[in-house]
Amino acid sequence: MFDAVWLNCHVATMADPAMEVIENAAVAVNGGRIAWVGPLSQLPAAAASEHDCEGAWLLPGLIDCHTHLVFGGDRAAEFEQRLGGASYEEIARAGGGILSTVRATRTATEAELLAAALPRLDGLLAEGVTTVEIKSGYGLDAGNELKMLRVARALAAQRRVAVRTSLLAAHATPPEYAGRRADYARHVAETIIPLAAAENLADAVDAFADSIGFTNEETEWVFAAARAAGLPVKLHADQLTDQGGAALAARHGALSADHLERANEDGLAAMAEAGTVAVLLPGAAFTLRETAHPDVAAMRRQGVRMALSTDMNPGSSPARSLLLMLNLGCTLFRMTVPEALLGVTRHAAMALGLPDRGMLAPGLRADFSLFAINRPADLCYWMGANPCVGRVVAGE
Ligand code: DI6
Ligand code: FE
């Protein structure tokens, strides 16, 4: 006897790269874990409660593995400046960009940040997201970085969703350290990371290694502090310049290297070797009208696992839909449908170091979402549609 069973569905388990599907399937759950998946005709036992899916497709709960969805204010004015010809880097160097969001985030209370973040989170949940990663990085001092992480943790208590937090204190140099970037990187390593770890507010540490972020050497100080605190690392790598970020991430056994618009193939080969996932962010490439795109063909050639995410943030990727990223991943970056769908399920779970989800298989968390579609490719094909009709998190 199972606790519950979902019947009359079609299932894409995402358990193999070829995207096995089971039509006329059933999924049984015990104690918040998947107990059985297979054809309905072979269901081995009855269940205490039965849910009729009415022919919907059932996929692993979607995972948005790279967001900055906690922030104060917005950057609509900057959006208009960019339409007028200003570049993202120019705006950042003139004190706008990330630093304008830092000002707004510092002045906001935890309650204000929470209230602003909830509708952004709710939009993702409505699309079938069951796990979301949220970064800090707009506080840039100990108090405000920890404040952001507390808000991220509070979001998990307000909604049925798993939240993973990443400390991104090494996102930009704050105004009080202007001209002293290396000193700030040391402060992140020596003070902010240990504090966040002591309060158990961070599940990982991220950094922005780039022309407007930090050097590779500074990033290594941050990673060394993360290792000392027992936290895995991730990296915003090779977005605006090829700084060798992909190889740097691989050398440190990073869970993921993200962006990678300008990563070189040696770096990608090192990532494949290290098992570092490539997180591709087409919302940022689209918004910045990037002409350099991540080299998906090289990633495929090297055997790098690819994830796909919104990068939801007020500047470079005001993307509030993970389903739209599926379309952009295919259309803009030339991913295949299975690659895109693995990118928001199994490979996104790997990018967060969560082997207990991202697939439908016995023993894994019973996180899944239901879609009123005719075939899985419909999730990538349509733009601006939301066919999600149900969401189950840990069996509920
Ligand atoms: N890369 C990004 O895409 C975000 N941060 C980063 O390092 C952008 C953040 C922003 O523009 O506010
Ligand atoms: Fe980002």
Coordinates of C-alpha atoms and ligand atoms in Angstrom, one line a residue:
M1 CA 0.0 0.0 0.0
F2 CA 1.4 3.4 -1.1
D3 CA 0.7 6.7 0.7
A4 CA -0.4 8.3 -2.6
V5 CA -0.4 7.7 -6.3
W6 CA -0.7 10.0 -9.3
L7 CA -2.6 8.2 -12.1
N8 CA -3.4 8.8 -15.8
C9 CA -0.3 10.8 -16.5
H10 CA 2.5 10.6 -19.1
V11 CA 5.9 10.8 -17.5
A12 CA 9.3 12.1 -18.6
T13 CA 11.6 10.8 -15.8
M14 CA 14.7 12.7 -17.0
A15 CA 16.6 9.8 -15.7
D16 CA 18.5 9.2 -18.9
P17 CA 19.9 11.6 -21.4
A18 CA 17.8 10.3 -24.2
M19 CA 14.7 11.4 -22.3
E20 CA 12.8 8.2 -21.7
V21 CA 9.0 8.8 -21.6
I22 CA 6.3 6.5 -20.2
E23 CA 2.8 7.1 -21.6
N24 CA -0.2 6.1 -19.5
A25 CA 1.9 6.0 -16.3
A26 CA 1.6 6.3 -12.6
V27 CA 3.8 7.6 -9.9
A28 CA 3.6 6.3 -6.3
V29 CA 4.9 8.1 -3.2
N30 CA 5.7 7.0 0.3
G31 CA 6.9 9.3 3.1
G32 CA 7.6 12.2 0.7
R33 CA 9.8 10.0 -1.6
I34 CA 9.1 8.5 -4.9
A35 CA 8.3 4.8 -4.3
W36 CA 7.5 3.6 -7.8
V37 CA 7.3 5.0 -11.4
G38 CA 6.0 3.0 -14.4
P39 CA 3.1 2.1 -16.7
L40 CA -0.2 2.4 -14.9
S41 CA -1.1 -1.2 -16.0
Q42 CA 1.8 -2.5 -13.9
L43 CA 1.2 -0.5 -10.7
P44 CA 2.1 -3.0 -8.0
A45 CA -0.2 -1.9 -5.1
A46 CA -3.1 0.3 -4.2
A47 CA -2.6 3.7 -2.4
A48 CA -4.3 5.5 0.5
S49 CA -5.0 8.5 -1.8
E50 CA -5.3 8.7 -5.5
H51 CA -4.9 11.7 -7.8
D52 CA -6.2 11.7 -11.3
C53 CA -3.9 13.7 -13.6
E54 CA -6.4 13.6 -16.5
G55 CA -3.8 13.0 -19.1
A56 CA -1.3 15.7 -18.0
W57 CA 2.5 15.2 -18.4
L58 CA 4.4 14.8 -15.2
L59 CA 8.0 15.9 -14.9
P60 CA 10.5 16.3 -12.1
G61 CA 9.8 19.6 -10.3
L62 CA 11.6 22.3 -12.1
I63 CA 14.7 23.8 -10.6
D64 CA 15.8 27.4 -11.1
C65 CA 19.5 27.0 -10.1
H66 CA 20.7 30.6 -10.4
T67 CA 18.7 33.6 -9.3
H68 CA 19.2 36.9 -7.6
L69 CA 15.6 37.3 -6.8
V70 CA 16.0 39.1 -3.4
F71 CA 16.8 42.8 -4.1
G72 CA 15.6 46.3 -3.4
G73 CA 14.3 48.7 -6.1
D74 CA 14.6 48.0 -9.8
R75 CA 16.6 49.2 -12.8
A76 CA 13.9 50.2 -15.3
A77 CA 15.6 53.6 -15.8
E78 CA 18.9 51.8 -16.7
F79 CA 17.0 49.5 -19.1
E80 CA 15.9 52.7 -20.9
Q81 CA 19.5 54.1 -20.9
R82 CA 20.7 50.9 -22.5
L83 CA 18.0 51.2 -25.1
G84 CA 19.6 54.6 -25.8
G85 CA 22.9 53.0 -26.5
A86 CA 24.7 52.8 -23.1
S87 CA 26.4 49.5 -22.4
Y88 CA 26.0 47.3 -19.2
E89 CA 29.7 47.8 -18.4
E90 CA 29.6 51.6 -19.0
I91 CA 26.7 51.9 -16.6
A92 CA 28.4 49.7 -14.0
R93 CA 31.6 51.8 -14.2
A94 CA 29.6 55.0 -13.8
G95 CA 28.3 53.7 -10.4
G96 CA 25.0 52.4 -11.7
G97 CA 24.3 48.8 -12.4
I98 CA 24.9 46.4 -9.5
L99 CA 25.8 49.3 -7.2
S100 CA 22.4 51.1 -7.7
T101 CA 20.7 47.9 -6.6
V102 CA 23.1 47.8 -3.6
R103 CA 22.0 51.2 -2.5
A104 CA 18.3 50.2 -2.7
T105 CA 18.9 46.8 -1.0
R106 CA 20.8 48.3 1.9
T107 CA 18.1 50.8 2.7
A108 CA 15.3 48.1 2.6
T109 CA 14.2 46.2 5.7
E110 CA 14.0 42.5 5.7
A111 CA 10.2 42.7 5.6
E112 CA 10.4 45.0 2.5
L113 CA 12.8 42.7 0.7
L114 CA 10.6 39.7 1.5
A115 CA 7.4 41.4 0.3
A116 CA 9.2 42.4 -3.0
A117 CA 10.6 38.9 -3.5
L118 CA 7.4 36.9 -2.9
P119 CA 5.7 37.8 -6.2
R120 CA 8.9 37.0 -8.1
L121 CA 9.1 33.6 -6.4
D122 CA 5.4 33.0 -6.9
G123 CA 5.8 33.4 -10.6
L124 CA 8.3 30.6 -10.7
L125 CA 6.2 28.3 -8.5
A126 CA 3.2 28.9 -10.8
E127 CA 5.4 27.5 -13.6
G128 CA 6.2 24.3 -11.7
V129 CA 9.4 25.2 -9.9
T130 CA 9.9 23.2 -6.7
T131 CA 13.6 24.2 -5.9
V132 CA 15.1 27.6 -6.3
E133 CA 18.6 28.9 -5.7
I134 CA 18.8 32.5 -4.4
K135 CA 22.1 34.5 -4.1
S136 CA 23.0 37.4 -2.0
G137 CA 25.3 40.0 -3.5
Y138 CA 23.5 43.3 -3.3
G139 CA 24.5 43.9 0.4
L140 CA 28.3 43.9 0.0
D141 CA 28.9 44.2 3.7
A142 CA 28.4 41.6 6.4
G143 CA 25.1 43.0 7.8
N144 CA 23.4 43.4 4.5
E145 CA 24.7 40.2 2.9
L146 CA 23.4 38.2 5.9
K147 CA 20.1 40.2 5.8
M148 CA 19.6 39.1 2.2
L149 CA 20.4 35.4 3.1
R150 CA 17.9 35.6 6.0
V151 CA 15.2 36.9 3.6
A152 CA 16.0 34.0 1.2
R153 CA 15.6 31.5 4.1
A154 CA 12.4 33.3 5.2
L155 CA 10.9 32.8 1.7
A156 CA 11.3 29.0 2.1
A157 CA 9.2 29.2 5.3
Q158 CA 6.4 31.1 3.5
R159 CA 6.0 28.9 0.5
R160 CA 6.1 25.2 -0.4
V161 CA 9.5 25.3 -2.2
A162 CA 13.1 24.2 -1.4
V163 CA 15.4 27.2 -1.3
R164 CA 19.2 26.9 -1.6
T165 CA 21.2 30.0 -0.8
S166 CA 24.5 31.2 -2.2
L167 CA 26.6 33.9 -0.6
L168 CA 27.8 36.2 -3.4
A169 CA 29.5 38.9 -1.3
A170 CA 32.2 38.9 -4.0
H171 CA 29.8 40.3 -6.6
A172 CA 31.1 43.9 -6.9
T173 CA 33.3 46.2 -4.9
P174 CA 31.2 48.3 -2.5
P175 CA 31.5 52.2 -2.5
E176 CA 33.3 52.2 0.8
Y177 CA 36.1 50.1 -0.7
A178 CA 36.3 52.1 -4.0
G179 CA 39.8 51.7 -5.4
R180 CA 40.6 48.9 -2.8
R181 CA 39.0 45.9 -4.5
A182 CA 41.6 43.4 -3.2
D183 CA 41.0 44.7 0.4
Y184 CA 37.3 44.0 0.0
A185 CA 37.9 40.5 -1.4
R186 CA 40.0 39.8 1.7
H187 CA 37.2 41.1 3.9
V188 CA 34.8 38.8 2.2
A189 CA 37.2 35.8 2.8
E190 CA 38.2 36.7 6.3
T191 CA 34.9 38.1 7.8
I192 CA 31.7 37.7 5.7
I193 CA 32.1 34.0 4.7
P194 CA 32.9 32.8 8.3
L195 CA 29.9 34.9 9.6
A196 CA 27.4 33.5 7.1
A197 CA 28.7 30.0 7.7
A198 CA 28.5 30.4 11.5
E199 CA 24.8 31.3 11.2
N200 CA 24.2 28.5 8.7
L201 CA 22.8 31.0 6.2
A202 CA 24.7 29.9 3.1
D203 CA 24.6 26.6 1.3
A204 CA 27.3 27.6 -1.1
V205 CA 29.7 30.5 -2.0
D206 CA 29.6 32.2 -5.4
A207 CA 31.8 35.0 -6.9
F208 CA 31.9 37.1 -10.0
A209 CA 35.2 36.7 -11.7
D210 CA 35.1 39.2 -14.5
S211 CA 36.2 42.6 -15.8
I212 CA 33.7 44.4 -13.5
G213 CA 34.0 41.8 -10.8
F214 CA 37.1 40.2 -9.3
T215 CA 40.4 38.8 -10.5
N216 CA 41.2 35.1 -10.4
E217 CA 43.6 35.6 -7.6
E218 CA 41.0 37.4 -5.5
T219 CA 38.4 34.7 -6.4
E220 CA 40.9 32.1 -5.1
W221 CA 41.0 33.8 -1.6
V222 CA 37.2 33.6 -1.6
F223 CA 37.2 30.0 -2.6
A224 CA 39.8 29.1 0.0
A225 CA 37.6 30.7 2.7
A226 CA 34.6 28.8 1.5
R227 CA 36.6 25.5 1.7
A228 CA 37.7 26.4 5.2
A229 CA 34.0 26.9 6.1
G230 CA 33.0 23.6 4.5
L231 CA 30.9 25.3 1.8
P232 CA 30.9 24.3 -1.9
V233 CA 31.6 26.9 -4.5
K234 CA 30.1 28.2 -7.7
L235 CA 31.4 30.9 -10.1
H236 CA 30.1 33.6 -12.4
A237 CA 32.7 32.9 -15.1
D238 CA 33.7 34.3 -18.5
Q239 CA 30.6 36.4 -19.0
L240 CA 32.1 39.7 -20.3
T241 CA 35.7 38.6 -20.8
D242 CA 37.5 35.3 -21.1
Q243 CA 39.4 35.4 -17.8
G244 CA 40.0 31.7 -17.6
G245 CA 37.0 31.4 -15.2
A246 CA 35.9 28.0 -16.5
A247 CA 39.3 26.4 -15.7
L248 CA 39.4 28.3 -12.3
A249 CA 36.0 26.9 -11.3
A250 CA 37.1 23.4 -12.4
R251 CA 40.3 23.6 -10.5
H252 CA 38.4 24.3 -7.3
G253 CA 35.8 21.5 -7.9
A254 CA 33.0 24.1 -8.2
L255 CA 29.5 22.7 -8.4
S256 CA 28.9 25.0 -11.4
A257 CA 30.4 27.7 -13.6
D258 CA 27.7 30.1 -14.8
H259 CA 27.3 32.3 -17.9
L260 CA 30.4 31.1 -19.9
E261 CA 29.7 33.3 -22.9
R262 CA 33.4 33.7 -23.5
A263 CA 34.8 30.5 -22.0
N264 CA 37.5 28.7 -24.0
E265 CA 37.4 25.0 -24.9
D266 CA 40.3 24.0 -22.6
G267 CA 38.3 25.5 -19.7
L268 CA 35.3 23.5 -20.8
A269 CA 37.3 20.3 -21.0
A270 CA 38.5 20.9 -17.4
M271 CA 34.9 21.4 -16.3
A272 CA 33.9 18.1 -17.8
E273 CA 36.8 16.4 -16.0
A274 CA 35.9 18.0 -12.7
G275 CA 32.1 17.4 -13.0
T276 CA 31.5 21.2 -12.9
V277 CA 28.1 21.9 -14.4
A278 CA 27.7 24.8 -17.0
V279 CA 24.8 27.0 -16.0
L280 CA 23.6 28.8 -19.1
L281 CA 21.7 32.0 -18.7
P282 CA 20.0 33.1 -22.0
G283 CA 17.9 35.8 -20.2
A284 CA 21.2 37.7 -19.6
A285 CA 22.5 37.1 -23.1
F286 CA 19.2 38.3 -24.6
T287 CA 18.9 41.4 -22.4
L288 CA 22.5 42.5 -23.1
R289 CA 22.0 41.7 -26.8
E290 CA 25.2 39.5 -26.5
T291 CA 26.7 38.5 -29.8
A292 CA 29.0 35.9 -28.0
H293 CA 27.0 32.9 -26.9
P294 CA 28.1 30.0 -24.8
D295 CA 29.7 27.4 -27.0
V296 CA 27.1 24.7 -26.6
A297 CA 28.6 22.6 -29.3
A298 CA 32.0 22.5 -27.5
M299 CA 30.2 21.7 -24.2
R300 CA 28.5 18.8 -25.9
R301 CA 31.8 17.7 -27.5
Q302 CA 33.6 17.8 -24.1
G303 CA 30.8 16.2 -22.2
V304 CA 30.0 19.2 -19.9
R305 CA 26.6 18.9 -18.3
M306 CA 24.5 21.9 -19.0
A307 CA 21.9 23.5 -16.8
L308 CA 19.6 26.4 -17.7
S309 CA 18.4 29.2 -15.4
T310 CA 16.7 32.6 -15.3
D311 CA 19.6 34.5 -13.6
M312 CA 16.6 36.6 -12.4
N313 CA 18.0 40.0 -11.4
P314 CA 17.0 43.6 -11.9
G315 CA 19.9 44.5 -14.3
S316 CA 21.2 42.0 -16.8
S317 CA 18.4 39.5 -16.7
P318 CA 14.9 40.7 -15.6
A319 CA 13.6 37.3 -16.4
R320 CA 10.8 36.0 -14.3
S321 CA 10.0 32.9 -16.3
L322 CA 12.0 29.7 -16.3
L323 CA 9.7 28.3 -19.1
L324 CA 10.7 31.2 -21.3
M325 CA 14.4 30.3 -20.7
L326 CA 13.6 26.8 -22.1
N327 CA 12.6 28.5 -25.3
L328 CA 15.6 30.8 -25.4
G329 CA 18.0 28.0 -24.5
C330 CA 16.8 26.2 -27.6
T331 CA 16.3 29.1 -30.0
L332 CA 19.2 31.5 -28.9
F333 CA 21.7 28.9 -27.7
R334 CA 20.8 26.0 -29.9
M335 CA 20.2 23.5 -27.2
T336 CA 18.1 20.4 -28.0
V337 CA 14.8 19.9 -26.3
P338 CA 16.2 17.1 -24.1
E339 CA 19.2 19.3 -23.2
A340 CA 17.0 22.2 -22.2
L341 CA 14.7 20.0 -20.1
L342 CA 17.6 18.3 -18.4
G343 CA 18.9 21.8 -17.8
V344 CA 16.0 22.7 -15.6
T345 CA 15.8 19.3 -13.8
R346 CA 18.6 16.8 -13.4
H347 CA 21.5 19.0 -14.4
A348 CA 20.1 21.9 -12.4
A349 CA 20.0 19.6 -9.3
M350 CA 23.7 18.8 -10.0
A351 CA 24.5 22.5 -10.2
L352 CA 23.2 22.8 -6.7
G353 CA 24.8 19.6 -5.4
L354 CA 21.4 17.9 -4.8
P355 CA 21.5 14.3 -5.9
D356 CA 18.1 13.6 -4.3
R357 CA 16.1 15.4 -7.0
G358 CA 15.8 16.4 -10.6
M359 CA 14.7 12.9 -11.8
L360 CA 11.7 10.7 -11.2
A361 CA 13.2 7.5 -9.7
P362 CA 12.5 5.4 -6.6
G363 CA 14.1 6.9 -3.5
L364 CA 14.3 10.5 -4.7
R365 CA 12.3 13.4 -3.3
A366 CA 8.7 13.3 -4.5
D367 CA 9.0 16.8 -6.2
F368 CA 7.1 16.9 -9.5
S369 CA 5.0 19.1 -11.6
L370 CA 2.1 18.5 -14.0
F371 CA 1.7 20.2 -17.3
A372 CA -1.3 20.2 -19.7
I373 CA 0.8 19.6 -22.9
N374 CA 0.8 17.1 -25.7
R375 CA 4.5 16.3 -25.5
P376 CA 7.5 17.5 -23.4
A377 CA 8.8 19.6 -26.3
D378 CA 5.8 21.9 -25.9
L379 CA 7.5 23.3 -22.8
C380 CA 10.3 24.6 -25.0
Y381 CA 8.3 25.4 -28.1
W382 CA 5.8 27.9 -26.9
M383 CA 6.8 31.4 -25.7
G384 CA 4.9 33.0 -22.9
A385 CA 2.5 30.1 -22.1
N386 CA 2.2 28.6 -18.7
P387 CA 0.7 25.1 -19.0
C388 CA 1.6 24.1 -15.4
V389 CA -1.5 22.6 -13.7
G390 CA -0.1 21.2 -10.5
R391 CA 3.0 21.0 -8.3
V392 CA 3.9 18.4 -5.7
V393 CA 6.7 19.1 -3.2
A394 CA 8.0 16.3 -1.0
G395 CA 4.9 14.3 -1.7
E396 CA 2.4 17.1 -0.8
Ligands
DI6_1 N1 26.2 38.5 -13.4 C1 24.9 38.6 -13.6 O1 24.3 38.3 -14.5 C2 24.4 39.3 -12.4 N2 25.5 39.4 -11.6 C3 26.5 38.9 -12.2 O2 27.6 38.8 -11.7 C4 23.9 40.7 -12.8 C5 23.5 41.5 -11.6 C6 23.0 42.9 -11.9 O3 23.2 43.4 -12.9 O4 22.4 43.4 -10.9
FE2 FE 23.9 35.9 -12.0

